[in-house]
Structures are given as C-alpha cells and as structure tokens.
Short mmCIF file of C-alpha atoms in Angstrom, two decimals:
data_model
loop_
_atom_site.label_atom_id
_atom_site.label_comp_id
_atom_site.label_asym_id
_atom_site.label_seq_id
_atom_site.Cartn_x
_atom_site.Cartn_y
_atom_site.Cartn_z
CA UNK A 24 1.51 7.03 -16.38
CA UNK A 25 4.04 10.26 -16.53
CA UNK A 26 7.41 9.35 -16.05
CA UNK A 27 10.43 11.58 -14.88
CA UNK A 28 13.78 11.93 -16.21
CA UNK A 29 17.01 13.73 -13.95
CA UNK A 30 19.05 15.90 -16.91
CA UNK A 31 21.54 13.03 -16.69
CA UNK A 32 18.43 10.41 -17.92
CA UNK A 33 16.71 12.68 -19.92
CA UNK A 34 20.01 12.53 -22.10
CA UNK A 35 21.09 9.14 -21.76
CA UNK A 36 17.04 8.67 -22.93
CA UNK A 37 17.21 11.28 -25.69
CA UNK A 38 21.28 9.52 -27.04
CA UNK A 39 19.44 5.80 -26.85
CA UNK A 40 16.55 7.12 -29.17
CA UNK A 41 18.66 8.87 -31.45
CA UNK A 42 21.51 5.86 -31.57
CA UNK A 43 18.54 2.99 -31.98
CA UNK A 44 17.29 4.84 -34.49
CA UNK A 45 20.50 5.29 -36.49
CA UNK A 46 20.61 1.43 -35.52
CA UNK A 47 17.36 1.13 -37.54
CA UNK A 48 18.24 3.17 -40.80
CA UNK A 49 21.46 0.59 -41.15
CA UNK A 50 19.69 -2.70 -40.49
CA UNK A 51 17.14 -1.55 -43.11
CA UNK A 52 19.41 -0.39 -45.08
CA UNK A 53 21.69 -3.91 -44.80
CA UNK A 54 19.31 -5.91 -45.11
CA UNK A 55 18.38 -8.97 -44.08
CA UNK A 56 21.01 -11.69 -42.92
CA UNK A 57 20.43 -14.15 -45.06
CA UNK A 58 21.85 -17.39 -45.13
CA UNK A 59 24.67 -17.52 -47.19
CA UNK A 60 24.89 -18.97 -51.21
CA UNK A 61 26.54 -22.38 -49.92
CA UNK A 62 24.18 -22.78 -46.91
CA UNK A 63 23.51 -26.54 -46.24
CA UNK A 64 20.45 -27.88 -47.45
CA UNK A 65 17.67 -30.33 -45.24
CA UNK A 66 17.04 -33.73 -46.27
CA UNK A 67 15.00 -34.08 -49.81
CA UNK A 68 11.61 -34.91 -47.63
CA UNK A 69 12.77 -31.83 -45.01
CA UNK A 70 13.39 -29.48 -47.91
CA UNK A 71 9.89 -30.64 -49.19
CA UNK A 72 7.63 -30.46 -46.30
CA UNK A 73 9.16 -27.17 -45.58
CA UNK A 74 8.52 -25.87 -48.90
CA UNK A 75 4.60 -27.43 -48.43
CA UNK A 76 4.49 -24.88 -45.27
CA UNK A 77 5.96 -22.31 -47.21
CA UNK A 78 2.98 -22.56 -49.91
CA UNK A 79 0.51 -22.86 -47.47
CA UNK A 80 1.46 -19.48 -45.79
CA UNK A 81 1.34 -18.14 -49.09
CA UNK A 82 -2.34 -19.04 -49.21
CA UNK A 83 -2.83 -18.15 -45.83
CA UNK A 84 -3.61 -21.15 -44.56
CA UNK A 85 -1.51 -21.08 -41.15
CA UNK A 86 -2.81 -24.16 -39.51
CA UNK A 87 -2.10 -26.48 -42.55
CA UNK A 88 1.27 -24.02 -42.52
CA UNK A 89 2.17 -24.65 -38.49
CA UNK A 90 1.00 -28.76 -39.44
CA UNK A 91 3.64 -28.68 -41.86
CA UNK A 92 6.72 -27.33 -40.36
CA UNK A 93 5.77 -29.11 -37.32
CA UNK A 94 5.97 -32.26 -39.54
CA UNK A 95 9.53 -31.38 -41.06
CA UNK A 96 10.86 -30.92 -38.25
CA UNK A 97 9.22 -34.32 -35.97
CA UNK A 98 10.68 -36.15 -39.36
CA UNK A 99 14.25 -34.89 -39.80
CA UNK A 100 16.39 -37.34 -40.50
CA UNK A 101 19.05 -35.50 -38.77
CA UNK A 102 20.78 -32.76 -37.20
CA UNK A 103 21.50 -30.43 -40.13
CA UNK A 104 17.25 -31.07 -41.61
CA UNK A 105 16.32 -30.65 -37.46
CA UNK A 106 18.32 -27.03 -37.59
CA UNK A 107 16.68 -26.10 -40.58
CA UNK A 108 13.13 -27.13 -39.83
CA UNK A 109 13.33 -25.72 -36.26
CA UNK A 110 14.83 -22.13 -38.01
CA UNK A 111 12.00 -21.90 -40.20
CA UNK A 112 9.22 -22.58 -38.16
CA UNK A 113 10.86 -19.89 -36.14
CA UNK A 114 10.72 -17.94 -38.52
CA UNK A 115 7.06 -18.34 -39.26
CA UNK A 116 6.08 -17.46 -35.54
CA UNK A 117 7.61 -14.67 -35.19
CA UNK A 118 5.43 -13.20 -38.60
CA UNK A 119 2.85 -14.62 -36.74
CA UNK A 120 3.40 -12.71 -33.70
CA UNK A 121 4.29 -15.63 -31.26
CA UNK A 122 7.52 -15.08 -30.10
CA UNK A 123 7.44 -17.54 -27.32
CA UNK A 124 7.75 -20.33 -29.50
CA UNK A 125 9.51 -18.69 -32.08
CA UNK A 126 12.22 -18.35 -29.22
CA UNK A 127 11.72 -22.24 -28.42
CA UNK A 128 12.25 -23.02 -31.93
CA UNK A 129 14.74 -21.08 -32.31
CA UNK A 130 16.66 -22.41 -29.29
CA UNK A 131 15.70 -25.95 -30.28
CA UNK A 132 17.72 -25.09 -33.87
CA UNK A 133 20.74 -24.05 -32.37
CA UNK A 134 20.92 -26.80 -30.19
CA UNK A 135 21.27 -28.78 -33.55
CA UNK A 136 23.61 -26.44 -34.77
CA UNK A 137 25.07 -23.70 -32.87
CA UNK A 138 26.92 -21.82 -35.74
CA UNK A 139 24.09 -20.17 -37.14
CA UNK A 140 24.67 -16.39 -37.02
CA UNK A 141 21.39 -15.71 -38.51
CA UNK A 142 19.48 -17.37 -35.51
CA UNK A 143 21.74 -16.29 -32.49
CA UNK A 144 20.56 -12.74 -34.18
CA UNK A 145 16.95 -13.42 -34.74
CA UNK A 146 17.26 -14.67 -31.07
CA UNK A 147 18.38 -12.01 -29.47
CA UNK A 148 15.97 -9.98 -31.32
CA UNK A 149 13.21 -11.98 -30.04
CA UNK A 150 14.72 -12.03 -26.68
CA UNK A 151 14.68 -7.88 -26.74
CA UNK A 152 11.42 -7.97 -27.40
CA UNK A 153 10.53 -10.48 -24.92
CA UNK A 154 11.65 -8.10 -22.19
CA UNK A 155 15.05 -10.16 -21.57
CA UNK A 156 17.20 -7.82 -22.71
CA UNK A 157 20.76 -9.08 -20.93
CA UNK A 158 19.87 -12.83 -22.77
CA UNK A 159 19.44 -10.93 -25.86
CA UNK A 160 22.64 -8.95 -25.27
CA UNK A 161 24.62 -12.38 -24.87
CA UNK A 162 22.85 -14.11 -28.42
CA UNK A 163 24.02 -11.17 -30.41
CA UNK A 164 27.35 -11.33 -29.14
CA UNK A 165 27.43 -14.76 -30.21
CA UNK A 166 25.98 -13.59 -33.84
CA UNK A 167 28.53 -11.13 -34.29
CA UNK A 168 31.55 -13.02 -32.99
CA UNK A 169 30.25 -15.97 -35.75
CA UNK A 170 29.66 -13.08 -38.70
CA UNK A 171 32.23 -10.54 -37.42
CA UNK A 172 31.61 -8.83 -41.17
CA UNK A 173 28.35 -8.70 -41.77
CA UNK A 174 26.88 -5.26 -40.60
CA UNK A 175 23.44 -5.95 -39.54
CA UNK A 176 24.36 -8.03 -36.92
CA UNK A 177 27.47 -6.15 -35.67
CA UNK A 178 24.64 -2.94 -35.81
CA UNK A 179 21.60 -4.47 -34.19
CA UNK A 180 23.90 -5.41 -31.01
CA UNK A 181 25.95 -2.10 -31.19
CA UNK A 182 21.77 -0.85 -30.61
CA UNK A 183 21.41 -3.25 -28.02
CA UNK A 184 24.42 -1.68 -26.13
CA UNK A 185 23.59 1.76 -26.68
CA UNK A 186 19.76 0.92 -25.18
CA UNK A 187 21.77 -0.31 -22.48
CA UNK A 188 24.20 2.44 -21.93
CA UNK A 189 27.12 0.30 -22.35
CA UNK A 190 28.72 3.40 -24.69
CA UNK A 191 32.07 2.49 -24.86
CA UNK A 192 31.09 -1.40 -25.96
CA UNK A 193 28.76 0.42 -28.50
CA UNK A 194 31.17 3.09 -29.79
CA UNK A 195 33.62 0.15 -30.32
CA UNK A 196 31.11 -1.66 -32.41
CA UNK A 197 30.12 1.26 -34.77
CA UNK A 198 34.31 1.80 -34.85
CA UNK A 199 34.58 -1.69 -36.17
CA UNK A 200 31.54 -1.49 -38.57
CA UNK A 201 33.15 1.36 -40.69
CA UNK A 202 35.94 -0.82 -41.50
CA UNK A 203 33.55 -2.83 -43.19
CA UNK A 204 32.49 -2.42 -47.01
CA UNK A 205 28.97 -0.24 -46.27
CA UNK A 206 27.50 1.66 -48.44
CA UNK A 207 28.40 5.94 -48.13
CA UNK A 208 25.01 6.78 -46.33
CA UNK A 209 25.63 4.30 -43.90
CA UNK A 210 28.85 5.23 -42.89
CA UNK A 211 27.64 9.09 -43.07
CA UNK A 212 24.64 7.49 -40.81
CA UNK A 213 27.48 5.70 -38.80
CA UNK A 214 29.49 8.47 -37.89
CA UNK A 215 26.84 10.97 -36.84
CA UNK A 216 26.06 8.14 -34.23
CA UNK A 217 29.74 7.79 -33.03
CA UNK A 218 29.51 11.88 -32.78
CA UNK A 219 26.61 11.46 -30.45
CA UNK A 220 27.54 8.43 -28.41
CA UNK A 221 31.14 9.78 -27.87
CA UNK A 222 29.47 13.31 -26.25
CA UNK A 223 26.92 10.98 -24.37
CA UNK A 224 30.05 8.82 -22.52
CA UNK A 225 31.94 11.83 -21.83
CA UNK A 226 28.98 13.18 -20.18
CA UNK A 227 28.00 10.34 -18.57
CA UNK A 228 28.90 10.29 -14.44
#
C-alpha cells in the first residue's frame, strides 16, 4: 500500500528517520542499562531458581526455562525476590518474542518495586513496539527522571519524542545528554542530531 507524504511530512518523516537512527548508534553504543554493582539481590532459593532458568535457556530448553522463572517468581518470599523474578522472566519473553507477557511481567515487577529504571525503560520499549506509543512515552519518562545520568535511557526517550514530533522536548533531551560523560563519537553523533532537529522545529508550522 503506497503512502503519501505533503513536503511538510515528507520532512518531519525524513528528520524522525535520521534522529531514530542517531538514537540507535548511541544506545548501541551505551550499552545496555544494566543494573547497577550494589543492585539488591532475591532470596537464596529466588536467586537459585532463577539461575536454574538461566541454564536452561542456555541449553535451549525454554519450557523447563519459562517452568522455572515461573517458579521463582510463584515462590518469592517477598517483594524485592517478586521484582526480580518478575524482571527476569521479562526479560526472557521479550528474547523470546512475546512481548505481551513480557509487558505483564514487567508491570507485575514494578508493582513490587517501582524504582527500577531499567524496567520503566525496557517497558516503554516494549510498549513502542506494542503499538502504544503515548504509554511508552510516559514509562521512559519515568526511566529517565529515576536515572537522569545514564544516556541510554535519556536517548531512547529523546527517540521516542523525535518519532513523535515533540522537537523541542527532544532537542532538550539531547541538550541535557551532552552534559553527560559520553564518549567523543557520541557527542559528535549527538550534535549532528541537535543540527537536524533544530532546522526540523523551525520549519515545522
């Protein structure tokens, strides 16, 4: 099915494009948002069921996998091993391409624990791709005000923002990510995208 741009859209589609893929280069070059070195730990039997799913995946054996983190987290002992359990089996789902109950899971974690910046941003990427892009919007807000320096996040919602054509919100979220320690590409990477998205609002009616 052909679709048809005015000027105006043809831009705005041509600046989105060029800014999420800018958006791209950074998170790959960030990398992932891991937890951090002092993260809390689950419960001894959490922590070892979890690993049991973990070793299972590794031998490809997803249904004794999805039995075990389904066990960790039916067993946790409490709030902090329920977070954990729930964020991991999320995390499995989503490699497995089921991102309706990754989302679930991943819901059912924060609930638990809502000060995980790592799973407010896996959500909202899940929620992107789920087509619910103003839920998604609203979960990476939440990442970035919780991990206001780390650049993957503050990037993958300054994308969200751009695919949105909210430029000024974006522009002010690329702004804030060169104050942060990035490496010299990035911030090369970083301004060419300000460049753009700058040209883009001034053009935009």
């Amino acid at each position: 099915m052909s679709r048809f741009y005015s000027r105006v859209a043809a831009r705005r589609h041509r600046s989105a494009g060029f800014a999420l893929a800018i958006g791209a280069t950074l998170l790959l070059a960030c990398g992932s948002p891991g937890a951090p070195p002092a993260a809390p730990k689950p419960a001894e039997r959490t922590q070892v069921l979890l690993d049991e799913a973990e070793a299972a995946e590794r031998a490809r054996d997803y249904n004794k996998a999805r039995e075990k983190y389904l066990q960790a987290i039916s067993e946790a002992p409490d709030a902090r091993s329920a977070a954990i359990a729930n964020r991991e089996m999320a995390s499995a789902l989503v490699f497995w391409g089921e991102y309706d109950g990754a989302e679930t899971h991943m819901k059912a974690s924060l609930k638990h624990d809502a000060s995980q910046a790592r799973v407010w941003h896996d959500l909202g990427l899940v929620q992107e791709h789920q087509g619910k892009p103003h839920l998604a919007l609203e979960s990476l807000k939440k990442a970035v005000l919780l991990a206001p320096k780390e650049p993957r996040v503050r990037v993958a919602y300054a994308a969200l923002l751009v695919k949105q054509s909210q430029y000024s919100a974006a522009i002010a979220q690329y702004e804030e990510l060169l104050k942060l320690p990035i490496p010299d590409r990035i911030e090369s990477a970083t301004h060419k995208a300000l460049q753009l998205l700058r040209r883009e609002e001034k053009q935009a009616p």
